[in-house]
Structures are given as C-alpha cells and as structure tokens.
Coordinates of C-alpha atoms in Angstrom, one line a residue:
M20 CA -6.2 -4.5 11.1
M21 CA -2.7 -3.4 10.1
K22 CA 0.0 -4.6 7.8
R23 CA 2.1 -5.7 10.8
Q24 CA 0.0 -5.8 13.8
V25 CA 1.4 -6.0 17.3
R26 CA 0.9 -9.4 18.7
W27 CA -0.2 -8.3 22.1
G28 CA -3.2 -6.6 20.5
A29 CA -4.4 -9.6 18.5
D30 CA -7.2 -10.5 21.0
I31 CA -7.9 -7.1 22.3
G32 CA -10.6 -4.8 21.1
Y33 CA -11.7 -5.1 17.4
S34 CA -9.6 -7.1 15.1
K35 CA -11.5 -5.8 12.0
P36 CA -13.0 -2.5 11.0
V37 CA -16.5 -1.9 12.5
K38 CA -19.2 -2.3 9.8
P39 CA -22.8 -1.0 10.2
L40 CA -25.7 -3.3 10.8
D41 CA -27.0 -5.1 7.8
A42 CA -30.3 -6.3 9.0
K43 CA -31.3 -8.5 6.1
V44 CA -34.9 -9.1 7.3
V45 CA -37.1 -8.9 4.3
E46 CA -40.9 -8.4 4.8
R47 CA -41.6 -10.8 2.0
E48 CA -40.1 -13.6 4.0
H49 CA -42.7 -13.0 6.7
G50 CA -45.8 -12.8 4.5
L51 CA -45.9 -9.1 3.9
K52 CA -46.2 -9.1 0.2
G53 CA -47.7 -6.6 -2.2
S54 CA -50.4 -4.4 -0.6
L55 CA -50.1 -6.2 2.7
K56 CA -46.6 -4.7 3.1
D57 CA -48.3 -1.3 3.5
G58 CA -51.2 -2.6 5.7
E59 CA -53.7 -2.8 2.8
L60 CA -56.1 -5.8 3.4
G61 CA -57.2 -5.9 -0.2
F62 CA -61.0 -6.0 0.4
S63 CA -63.3 -3.7 -1.6
R64 CA -65.8 -1.8 0.5
M65 CA -68.4 -1.9 -2.4
I66 CA -68.1 -5.7 -2.8
T67 CA -68.3 -6.0 1.0
R68 CA -71.7 -4.1 1.0
K69 CA -73.0 -6.3 -1.8
V70 CA -72.0 -9.4 0.2
A71 CA -73.8 -7.9 3.3
K72 CA -77.0 -7.3 1.3
K73 CA -77.0 -10.8 -0.1
D74 CA -76.5 -12.2 3.3
A75 CA -79.4 -10.1 4.6
R76 CA -81.7 -11.2 1.8
D77 CA -80.8 -14.8 2.5
G78 CA -81.9 -14.3 6.1
I79 CA -78.4 -14.9 7.6
P80 CA -78.6 -13.3 11.0
T81 CA -75.9 -11.2 12.5
S82 CA -74.2 -12.3 15.6
E83 CA -75.1 -10.8 18.9
A84 CA -71.8 -12.1 20.4
I85 CA -68.4 -10.5 20.0
T86 CA -66.4 -13.7 19.4
E87 CA -64.9 -14.1 16.0
D88 CA -66.3 -17.6 15.3
Q89 CA -69.8 -16.2 15.5
W90 CA -69.2 -13.5 12.8
S91 CA -70.3 -13.8 9.3
E92 CA -68.0 -15.4 6.7
R93 CA -67.1 -12.0 5.3
E94 CA -66.3 -10.6 8.7
Q95 CA -64.1 -13.6 9.5
Q96 CA -62.2 -13.1 6.3
I97 CA -61.5 -9.5 7.1
A98 CA -60.4 -10.3 10.6
E99 CA -58.2 -13.2 9.5
K100 CA -56.5 -10.9 6.9
S101 CA -55.9 -8.2 9.5
E102 CA -54.6 -10.8 12.0
Q103 CA -52.2 -12.1 9.3
V104 CA -50.8 -8.6 8.9
R105 CA -50.3 -8.3 12.7
R106 CA -48.6 -11.7 13.0
S107 CA -46.3 -11.0 10.0
L108 CA -45.3 -7.7 11.6
K109 CA -44.6 -9.4 14.9
T110 CA -42.3 -12.0 13.3
W111 CA -40.6 -9.4 11.1
M112 CA -39.9 -7.3 14.2
S113 CA -38.8 -10.4 16.1
A114 CA -36.3 -11.3 13.4
T115 CA -35.1 -7.7 13.3
S116 CA -34.6 -7.6 17.1
A117 CA -32.7 -10.9 16.9
A118 CA -30.4 -9.4 14.3
V119 CA -29.9 -6.3 16.5
R120 CA -29.1 -8.5 19.5
N121 CA -26.5 -10.5 17.5
F122 CA -25.0 -7.3 16.2
I123 CA -24.7 -5.8 19.7
S124 CA -23.2 -9.1 20.9
D125 CA -20.6 -9.1 18.1
L126 CA -19.7 -5.5 18.8
T127 CA -19.4 -6.0 22.6
P128 CA -15.6 -6.2 23.2
A129 CA -13.9 -8.0 26.0
D130 CA -12.8 -6.0 29.0
I131 CA -9.4 -4.3 28.7
H132 CA -7.4 -4.1 31.9
P133 CA -4.5 -1.5 31.8
D134 CA -2.3 -3.6 34.1
H135 CA -2.6 -6.7 31.9
L136 CA -2.1 -4.6 28.7
Q137 CA 1.1 -3.0 30.1
E138 CA 2.5 -6.4 30.9
A139 CA 1.7 -7.7 27.4
I140 CA 3.4 -4.7 25.8
K141 CA 6.5 -5.2 27.9
A142 CA 6.6 -8.9 27.1
E143 CA 6.6 -8.3 23.4
E144 CA 9.1 -5.5 23.8
N145 CA 11.5 -7.8 25.5
E146 CA 11.5 -10.1 22.5
Y147 CA 12.8 -7.2 20.4
R148 CA 15.4 -6.5 23.1
H149 CA 16.5 -10.1 23.7
Y150 CA 19.7 -9.8 21.9
E151 CA 20.6 -6.6 23.6
V152 CA 21.6 -8.6 26.6
D153 CA 23.9 -10.8 24.5
D154 CA 25.1 -8.8 21.5
S155 CA 25.1 -5.4 23.3
T156 CA 26.9 -6.8 26.3
D157 CA 29.6 -8.5 24.1
A158 CA 29.9 -5.3 22.0
K159 CA 30.3 -3.3 25.2
A160 CA 32.9 -5.6 26.6
H161 CA 34.8 -5.6 23.3
H162 CA 34.7 -1.9 23.0
E163 CA 35.9 -1.4 26.6
A164 CA 38.8 -3.7 25.9
T165 CA 39.8 -1.7 22.8
V166 CA 39.5 1.5 24.8
I167 CA 41.9 0.1 27.5
E168 CA 44.2 -1.1 24.7
L169 CA 44.2 2.4 23.1
E170 CA 44.9 4.1 26.5
S171 CA 47.7 1.7 27.2
F172 CA 49.2 2.5 23.8
K173 CA 49.0 6.2 24.6
E174 CA 50.6 5.5 28.0
R175 CA 53.5 3.7 26.3
Y176 CA 54.2 6.6 24.0
G177 CA 53.9 9.2 26.8
N178 CA 54.0 12.8 25.8
Q179 CA 54.7 12.1 22.2
L180 CA 51.1 11.7 21.3
N181 CA 49.5 14.2 23.7
K182 CA 46.0 14.8 22.3
R183 CA 47.0 13.9 18.8
T184 CA 44.6 11.7 16.9
P185 CA 46.1 9.2 14.4
D186 CA 46.2 9.9 10.8
I187 CA 43.9 7.0 9.8
K188 CA 44.7 6.0 6.3
K189 CA 41.3 4.8 5.0
N190 CA 42.4 5.2 1.4
V191 CA 45.5 2.9 1.3
E192 CA 44.5 2.0 -2.3
Q193 CA 45.1 5.7 -3.2
T194 CA 48.6 5.5 -1.8
I195 CA 49.3 2.3 -3.7
A196 CA 47.9 3.9 -6.9
I197 CA 50.3 6.9 -6.4
L198 CA 53.3 4.5 -6.0
I199 CA 52.4 2.6 -9.1
F200 CA 51.9 5.9 -11.0
V201 CA 55.4 7.2 -10.0
L202 CA 56.8 3.8 -10.9
I203 CA 55.3 3.9 -14.3
V204 CA 56.4 7.6 -14.8
E205 CA 60.0 6.8 -13.8
G206 CA 59.9 3.6 -16.0
C207 CA 58.7 5.6 -19.0
F208 CA 61.4 8.2 -18.6
N209 CA 64.1 5.6 -18.0
A210 CA 62.9 3.7 -21.1
L211 CA 63.3 6.9 -23.2
L212 CA 66.8 7.4 -21.8
F213 CA 67.8 3.8 -22.3
K214 CA 66.3 3.2 -25.8
D215 CA 69.3 4.5 -27.7
A216 CA 71.8 2.5 -25.6
Q217 CA 70.7 -1.0 -26.9
S218 CA 69.7 -2.7 -30.0
S219 CA 66.2 -3.6 -28.9
G220 CA 65.1 0.0 -28.8
L221 CA 62.2 1.3 -26.7
L222 CA 60.8 -2.1 -25.7
G223 CA 64.1 -3.3 -24.4
G224 CA 64.6 0.0 -22.6
M225 CA 61.2 -0.4 -20.9
M226 CA 62.1 -3.8 -19.6
V227 CA 65.3 -2.5 -18.0
A228 CA 63.7 0.8 -16.9
F229 CA 60.8 -0.8 -15.1
G230 CA 63.0 -3.2 -13.3
I231 CA 65.1 -0.3 -12.0
S232 CA 62.0 1.7 -11.1
A233 CA 60.5 -1.2 -9.1
V234 CA 63.7 -1.6 -7.1
N235 CA 63.9 2.1 -6.5
V236 CA 60.3 2.4 -5.2
L237 CA 60.7 -0.8 -3.1
F238 CA 63.7 0.6 -1.3
G239 CA 61.9 3.9 -0.7
V240 CA 58.7 2.4 0.7
T241 CA 60.7 0.0 2.9
A242 CA 62.9 2.9 4.2
G243 CA 59.8 5.0 5.1
F244 CA 57.4 2.4 6.4
V245 CA 59.7 -0.1 8.2
G246 CA 62.6 2.3 8.9
L247 CA 61.6 5.9 9.6
R248 CA 58.3 5.0 11.3
N249 CA 60.0 2.8 13.9
L250 CA 62.1 5.7 14.9
N251 CA 58.9 6.9 16.6
H252 CA 58.5 3.6 18.5
P253 CA 58.9 3.9 22.3
D254 CA 60.9 0.7 22.6
M255 CA 64.6 1.3 22.0
H256 CA 65.3 -2.0 20.2
M257 CA 62.6 -1.1 17.7
K258 CA 64.1 2.4 17.2
V259 CA 67.5 0.8 16.6
L260 CA 66.0 -1.7 14.2
G261 CA 64.2 1.1 12.4
G262 CA 67.4 3.2 12.1
I263 CA 69.3 0.3 10.7
V264 CA 66.6 -0.5 8.2
A265 CA 66.2 3.1 7.2
G266 CA 70.0 3.6 6.8
L267 CA 70.4 0.4 4.7
C268 CA 67.4 1.2 2.5
V269 CA 68.4 4.8 2.0
T270 CA 72.0 3.8 1.3
C271 CA 70.9 1.1 -1.2
G272 CA 68.4 3.4 -2.9
L273 CA 71.0 6.2 -3.3
F274 CA 73.5 3.6 -4.5
V275 CA 71.1 2.2 -7.1
N276 CA 70.2 5.7 -8.4
F277 CA 73.9 6.8 -8.7
F278 CA 74.9 3.5 -10.1
V279 CA 72.2 3.7 -12.8
A280 CA 73.3 7.3 -13.6
H281 CA 77.0 6.4 -13.9
F282 CA 76.1 3.3 -15.9
R283 CA 74.1 5.5 -18.3
D284 CA 77.1 7.9 -18.4
A285 CA 79.5 5.0 -19.2
V286 CA 77.1 3.8 -21.9
E287 CA 77.0 7.2 -23.4
I288 CA 80.8 7.4 -23.5
A289 CA 81.1 3.8 -24.9
L290 CA 78.4 4.7 -27.5
H291 CA 80.4 7.7 -28.8
N292 CA 83.6 5.7 -28.9
A293 CA 81.9 2.9 -30.9
L294 CA 80.5 5.5 -33.3
A295 CA 84.0 7.0 -33.8
E296 CA 85.5 3.6 -34.4
G297 CA 82.7 2.6 -36.8
S298 CA 81.8 -0.5 -34.7
L299 CA 78.3 0.6 -33.6
A300 CA 76.7 -2.5 -35.1
G301 CA 78.3 -4.7 -32.5
F302 CA 77.8 -2.4 -29.5
S303 CA 75.8 -3.6 -26.4
M304 CA 75.5 -1.8 -23.2
F305 CA 75.5 -5.1 -21.3
S306 CA 79.2 -5.5 -22.3
I307 CA 80.1 -2.8 -19.8
A308 CA 81.2 -4.4 -16.6
P309 CA 79.4 -3.2 -13.4
S310 CA 82.6 -3.3 -11.4
A311 CA 84.2 -0.8 -13.8
V312 CA 81.2 1.5 -13.4
I313 CA 81.4 1.2 -9.6
G314 CA 85.2 1.9 -9.7
D315 CA 84.5 5.1 -11.7
M316 CA 81.9 6.3 -9.2
F317 CA 84.5 6.9 -6.5
P318 CA 85.9 9.1 -5.2
N319 CA 83.8 11.7 -7.2
I320 CA 80.3 10.2 -7.1
F321 CA 78.8 13.4 -8.6
G322 CA 81.1 13.4 -11.6
L323 CA 78.6 12.9 -14.4
D324 CA 79.4 14.0 -17.9
S325 CA 76.2 13.2 -19.7
L326 CA 73.0 15.3 -19.4
V327 CA 71.0 12.2 -19.9
A328 CA 72.7 10.6 -16.9
I329 CA 72.1 13.7 -14.8
G330 CA 68.4 13.7 -15.8
L331 CA 68.2 10.0 -15.0
L332 CA 69.7 10.6 -11.5
L333 CA 67.3 13.5 -10.8
I334 CA 64.2 11.5 -11.8
G335 CA 65.4 8.5 -9.8
L336 CA 66.1 10.5 -6.6
T337 CA 62.7 12.3 -6.9
V338 CA 60.8 9.0 -7.2
F339 CA 62.9 7.6 -4.4
A340 CA 62.0 10.5 -2.1
I341 CA 58.3 10.2 -3.0
A342 CA 58.4 6.5 -2.2
I343 CA 60.0 7.3 1.2
Y344 CA 57.3 9.9 2.0
E345 CA 54.5 7.6 0.9
G346 CA 55.8 4.7 3.0
Y347 CA 56.4 6.9 6.0
D348 CA 53.3 9.1 6.1
R349 CA 50.7 7.8 3.7
I350 CA 50.3 4.1 4.2
S351 CA 49.6 4.2 7.9
D352 CA 50.2 6.5 10.9
K353 CA 53.7 7.8 11.7
F354 CA 53.5 6.1 15.1
P355 CA 53.6 2.3 14.5
G356 CA 50.5 0.6 15.8
Y357 CA 48.6 3.9 16.6
G358 CA 46.4 3.7 13.6
R359 CA 45.7 0.0 14.2
V360 CA 44.5 0.4 17.8
W361 CA 42.6 3.5 16.9
R362 CA 40.8 1.8 14.0
K363 CA 40.2 -1.2 16.3
E364 CA 38.6 1.1 18.9
R365 CA 36.6 2.9 16.3
A366 CA 35.3 -0.4 14.8
A367 CA 34.3 -1.6 18.2
Y368 CA 32.6 1.7 19.0
E369 CA 30.7 1.5 15.7
K370 CA 29.7 -2.1 16.3
R371 CA 28.4 -1.2 19.8
Q372 CA 26.5 1.8 18.3
Q373 CA 25.2 -0.4 15.5
V374 CA 23.8 -3.0 18.0
R375 CA 22.3 -0.2 20.0
N376 CA 20.8 1.5 16.9
G377 CA 19.5 -1.9 15.8
V378 CA 17.6 -2.3 19.1
R379 CA 16.5 1.4 18.8
D380 CA 15.2 0.9 15.3
D381 CA 13.3 -2.3 16.2
L382 CA 11.8 -0.7 19.3
S383 CA 10.9 2.4 17.3
D384 CA 9.0 0.3 14.8
F385 CA 7.4 -1.6 17.6
F386 CA 6.3 1.5 19.4
S387 CA 5.1 3.1 16.1
R388 CA 2.9 0.1 15.5
S389 CA 1.7 0.2 19.1
R390 CA 0.7 3.9 18.7
L391 CA -1.2 3.0 15.5
F392 CA -2.9 0.2 17.3
F393 CA -4.2 2.5 20.0
E394 CA -5.4 5.1 17.5
T395 CA -7.1 2.4 15.5
Q396 CA -8.7 0.8 18.6
Q397 CA -10.0 4.1 19.9
N398 CA -11.5 4.9 16.5
R399 CA -13.1 1.5 16.3
H400 CA -14.5 1.6 19.8
I401 CA -16.1 5.0 19.0
A402 CA -17.4 3.6 15.7
A403 CA -18.8 0.5 17.5
K404 CA -20.6 2.7 20.1
R405 CA -22.1 4.8 17.3
E406 CA -23.2 1.7 15.3
I407 CA -24.9 0.1 18.4
E408 CA -26.8 3.3 18.9
K409 CA -27.8 3.3 15.3
A410 CA -28.9 -0.3 15.5
V411 CA -31.2 0.5 18.5
N412 CA -32.5 3.6 16.6
L413 CA -33.2 1.3 13.6
L414 CA -35.1 -1.0 15.9
E415 CA -37.2 1.9 17.2
T416 CA -37.8 3.1 13.7
R417 CA -39.0 -0.3 12.5
R418 CA -41.2 -0.6 15.5
D419 CA -42.9 2.7 14.6
I420 CA -43.3 1.5 11.0
A421 CA -44.8 -1.8 12.2
V422 CA -47.2 0.0 14.5
E423 CA -48.3 2.3 11.7
I424 CA -48.9 -0.6 9.4
A425 CA -50.8 -2.6 12.0
A426 CA -52.9 0.5 12.9
R427 CA -53.7 1.0 9.2
A428 CA -54.8 -2.6 8.9
G429 CA -56.9 -2.4 12.0
D430 CA -58.6 0.8 10.8
Q431 CA -59.4 -1.0 7.5
E432 CA -60.7 -4.0 9.5
R433 CA -63.1 -1.9 11.6
S434 CA -64.2 0.2 8.6
L435 CA -65.0 -2.9 6.5
K436 CA -66.9 -4.5 9.4
V437 CA -68.9 -1.3 9.9
A438 CA -69.7 -1.1 6.1
Y439 CA -70.8 -4.7 6.1
R440 CA -73.1 -4.4 9.1
Q441 CA -74.6 -1.1 7.9
A442 CA -75.4 -2.6 4.5
H443 CA -76.7 -5.8 6.2
R444 CA -79.0 -3.8 8.6
R445 CA -80.4 -1.7 5.8
E446 CA -81.1 -4.7 3.6
R447 CA -82.8 -6.6 6.4
N448 CA -85.0 -3.6 7.2
A449 CA -86.0 -3.4 3.6
N450 CA -87.0 -7.1 3.6
R451 CA -88.6 -7.2 7.0
E452 CA -92.0 -8.1 5.8
R453 CA -90.7 -11.0 3.9
L454 CA -88.4 -12.2 6.6
G455 CA -90.9 -11.8 9.4
D456 CA -89.7 -12.7 12.8
Q457 CA -86.2 -13.4 11.5
A458 CA -85.7 -9.6 11.1
P459 CA -84.8 -8.4 14.6
V460 CA -81.9 -5.9 14.5
P461 CA -79.4 -6.1 17.4
A462 CA -77.0 -3.3 18.3
Y463 CA -74.5 -4.0 15.6
F464 CA -71.9 -1.4 16.3
D465 CA -71.5 -2.4 19.9
E466 CA -70.4 -5.8 18.8
I467 CA -67.5 -4.6 16.5
V468 CA -64.2 -5.4 18.2
T469 CA -61.5 -2.8 17.8
P470 CA -58.3 -4.9 17.0
N471 CA -55.4 -4.4 19.5
L472 CA -52.1 -3.3 18.1
P473 CA -49.2 -5.9 18.5
A474 CA -47.0 -5.2 21.5
F475 CA -43.3 -4.6 20.7
D476 CA -41.2 -4.6 23.9
Y477 CA -37.5 -4.0 23.3
S478 CA -36.3 -3.4 26.8
K479 CA -34.0 -6.4 26.6
E480 CA -32.3 -5.0 23.5
R481 CA -31.9 -1.6 25.1
E482 CA -30.3 -3.1 28.2
Q483 CA -28.0 -5.1 26.1
A484 CA -27.0 -2.0 24.1
M485 CA -26.4 0.0 27.3
A486 CA -24.2 -2.7 28.7
A487 CA -22.2 -2.9 25.5
I488 CA -21.8 0.9 25.4
K489 CA -20.7 1.0 29.0
R490 CA -18.1 -1.7 28.3
I491 CA -16.9 0.2 25.2
E492 CA -16.5 3.4 27.3
Q493 CA -14.6 1.5 30.0
N494 CA -12.3 0.1 27.3
I495 CA -11.7 3.6 25.8
T496 CA -10.7 4.8 29.3
A497 CA -8.4 1.8 29.7
L498 CA -6.8 2.4 26.2
N499 CA -6.2 6.1 27.2
I500 CA -4.6 5.1 30.5
T501 CA -2.4 2.5 28.8
R502 CA -1.4 4.9 26.0
E503 CA -0.3 7.6 28.5
W504 CA 1.7 4.9 30.3
M505 CA 3.3 3.8 27.0
E506 CA 4.3 7.3 26.1
Q507 CA 6.1 7.7 29.4
H508 CA 7.6 4.3 29.0
I509 CA 8.9 5.2 25.5
Q510 CA 10.6 8.2 26.9
Q511 CA 12.4 6.1 29.4
V512 CA 13.4 3.5 26.8
Q513 CA 14.7 6.2 24.5
K514 CA 16.7 7.8 27.3
G515 CA 18.2 4.4 28.0
L516 CA 19.0 3.8 24.4
S517 CA 20.5 7.3 23.8
S518 CA 23.9 7.7 22.2
I519 CA 26.7 6.0 24.1
E520 CA 29.1 8.8 23.2
K521 CA 28.9 10.2 26.7
R522 CA 29.2 6.8 28.3
V523 CA 32.3 6.1 26.3
G524 CA 33.8 9.5 27.3
D525 CA 33.1 8.9 30.9
H526 CA 34.6 5.5 30.7
I527 CA 37.8 6.8 29.1
Q528 CA 38.0 9.6 31.6
A529 CA 37.7 7.0 34.5
I530 CA 40.5 5.0 33.0
R531 CA 42.7 8.2 32.8
D532 CA 41.8 9.2 36.3
K533 CA 42.8 5.7 37.5
R534 CA 46.1 5.9 35.7
D535 CA 46.8 9.4 37.0
G536 CA 46.1 8.1 40.5
Q537 CA 48.5 5.2 40.1
D538 CA 51.2 7.6 38.8
H539 CA 50.7 9.9 41.8
A540 CA 50.9 7.0 44.2
R541 CA 54.2 5.8 42.7
S542 CA 55.7 9.3 42.9
A543 CA 54.6 9.6 46.5

C-alpha cells in the first residue's frame, strides 16, 4: 500500500488498491456459441414449412396434447434448441452471480473499532519513543548536572562574570596558525639579520633564527595562557601561581630578546674589527662569549649601537607581545575553566536537544505515514463501495441481457411452431380425400405452449452488497473518528516535544532562586 506502511494498519481495511470486477464468464463456455449467443435458434422458417408439408402428406397426425413428447420431431427439435438457450443463459448468469458474490466477499472489510485502533497507534508510537525514557532521561540528567556545574562556577567567581558569556574559542586551530605564522615571520627576519654574521649564510641564519623565535613564542604563550589568565582565578593560590609564572615568563622573554639584540650588536662590532684587521676569513659569531654579552647589557640595557640589533629587538618584542595576547585571550576564555564548563553545558544541551529532535523526527515520520494511511484507506473504502455498486449493476445489466436473449429465443420457438402447424394443416386439408379418416384437424394453436422465461432472482446478492456497503460506511465513520483523535493526539505530542529552551531557562532560574535564598538565610 505504501513504501513504508504503518504496522498497526497491516490487517485493517484494504491492503491493496481496489480493482474493478473482472467477471471472466464467457458465454462460449456455457454453450452460447455463434448465433445462439444472440438467441437465434438457427431454424429456417421455409424449411420448417417443407418439413410440415411432408409430415402432412405422410399422414403423421398432429398431437392434441400439449406435452413435448407428443410433438412432432421438428417441433421437438425447435423446443430443445430453445430450452438449450435458456439453460445456457441460466448457467451463465449463475456463474456471473457467483463471481459477483466472491467479489463482494473479497471487498467486505473487517470491522474497524476506533478504541482498538487508537490503542494500536499508541502501541507502535511507544516503540519509536522507547529510547526517550532511557536516552532522554540520561541526557536530561547530564545536562542538569552541567547546568549546576556552570552555576557553581559562576558562584565561585562572584561579580566578576556578571552576565558575561565566555569567549568560546571554537577556532583554536586559527590561533595556532597565527602563532606559527608569526614564528615563521620572526624567523625569516632573524635569518636575514644573522646571515652576514656567520659563514653558513642564510641557511645557518635560519637555523639560529627559528630556534630563537620558537623560544620567544613559547615564553609569550606560557606567560599569557598559564600566567595572566590565572590572575582572574578566584582562588588566591592560583592567582599567586599565575603571577609568578607570568613574571618569570615575561622576564625570560624580555631577557631573551634583549640578549639576542645585544649579541647581534656584539657580532656587528666584532665583524667590523675583523674586517679592519683583515682576519674576516676566520671570524665566527659563536666565538663571542655569552657572558661577555650579558656583562655589556648592564647597566644600560637599551644601549644598542647597530640598527640591525635595534630592528631585531623590535621584531622580537612585537612577536613576544602577540604571543602573550594569543595565549591570554585567543586560545581559551580569560577566566580559567569558564570556557570549559560553558562548552560542557552547551554540548550537554545539544545532546539533549538532539535526542528530543530524534524522537520528534521519528514520530513526525510515523504520524505522516499514519495520515497517509487514513487518506489511502478512506479513498479505498469509497472505491470499494463504488465497485460493489457497479458489480450489482453489472449483474442487473446481464440479467436484462439474458432475459432479452431468452425472450428472443422463445419468440422464435413459438413462431416456428406456428409456421409448422399452419403448413401442416393446409397440406392435410389439401390431401384430405387421399388421407380419408386420418385427416381430422384439431385446434392446433391452442396446443402451442408459450415458453416461460428463466427466473433470475438476485435478492441474495443484493443483501450481501447492502451488508458490505453498510460495513464500509461504518469503517469510514470509524476512520474519521480515529483520525480526528490522532490529530488531537499529535498536537499533544508536539507540545510535549517542544523546544527545551524554556525548560532549561526555568531550571536555571530555579537554581539561582535557591542560591539567592541560601545567601539571604546566611545573612539573616
């Protein structure tokens, strides 16, 4: 009936489309062949008269009785042929009425009871909702736990958060890509600035530069993510720890950048001295002692003579500041843990909504197929009623045809008998002198029997059709009642499966009211 039929409707109504009656009752199979099919007996009136004259000349008397066995041979042949037509019509109509009865029986549906149908719909609906009790309950409990955790987190931070939502960093990959980009940019600039200070050229400068850039970015990210973010933590020991880490990392990052700048300045000076002395071939920047560079940094740490060293310092400090910002504000929320609990609550909410939407989608599909079932069944019940009426009309039509054929055959039978007896009487009168006493003429026409038409009583088929139509109408009423109930039931289900946004808000508000009540009780 449908691509995906509702199981509760498998045994209700019509499982297949209603087809019209195909009464394959052929007249040929019941002896109505050729001219007999139209009620033609096949006897010539002229030949019948000749036979009658011959019988009269032979002195064959006509019967004074009206029984068939006392008729002449020709009259008996005519009567037998006419009776054959009537019997064939009777069997043809009997077979047709049997086909109509079977057709009506096949189209008579079982009774549909609205109460039973409603229970069947609910039973199949519960199978679609079976996991709502488990999955939805678990999702609800998990979501409520995350809501409580989120509210507890907000309570710990007090007025720092207010109504602020966390800056959820969904694109952490973008932040990492930015850090790698600035690392590469600083490394390339450092490589260009170090390539003249060693014999290996640009490749050697890149190896040194990228190592320095990695250390610079690492100190910046650590200072922002681990240090500065923990200054927002409500626990004092975490604030102290964050301040210590931030101070150490910032100090180390500044020291590294100034050391690299002073080292490049020392390399520049040493490079000019080697060039003046003519010993540039044996020059190596690694021959400069780091302790000497550190000693020259103090007390004037900003005392740089080379423009290259100043450019190196500015580039390093810029990248260091970007790394601190990215670690503090871009990787996660500024308040440690806020983004985590917020994301956890959002994921639980989405899971709960997903479970509810899954149930809603399944039920929506189920109800759509249920609606289609009702529409299909109503159409098929109406079609069945129409086909039963057409079948009864077909039976009436064939009865009229059979009566007409039988009447035509009966008229021919009487006409042929009359022609035979008229010719027989005239011929006997003409040969009366020869036949002598054998020539008395009885009242021929009073002896001719008018054939009775076959009786076709179809009251049984009509009663069967009326009973089937009555049951179909009762089923249509039951389908309409059940469909109205189902539409109201669907509205109730959809209302129960509506968005949980309001429920979640009410739940959060209840938690807040409970917390405010506890705070008020403590203050009192």
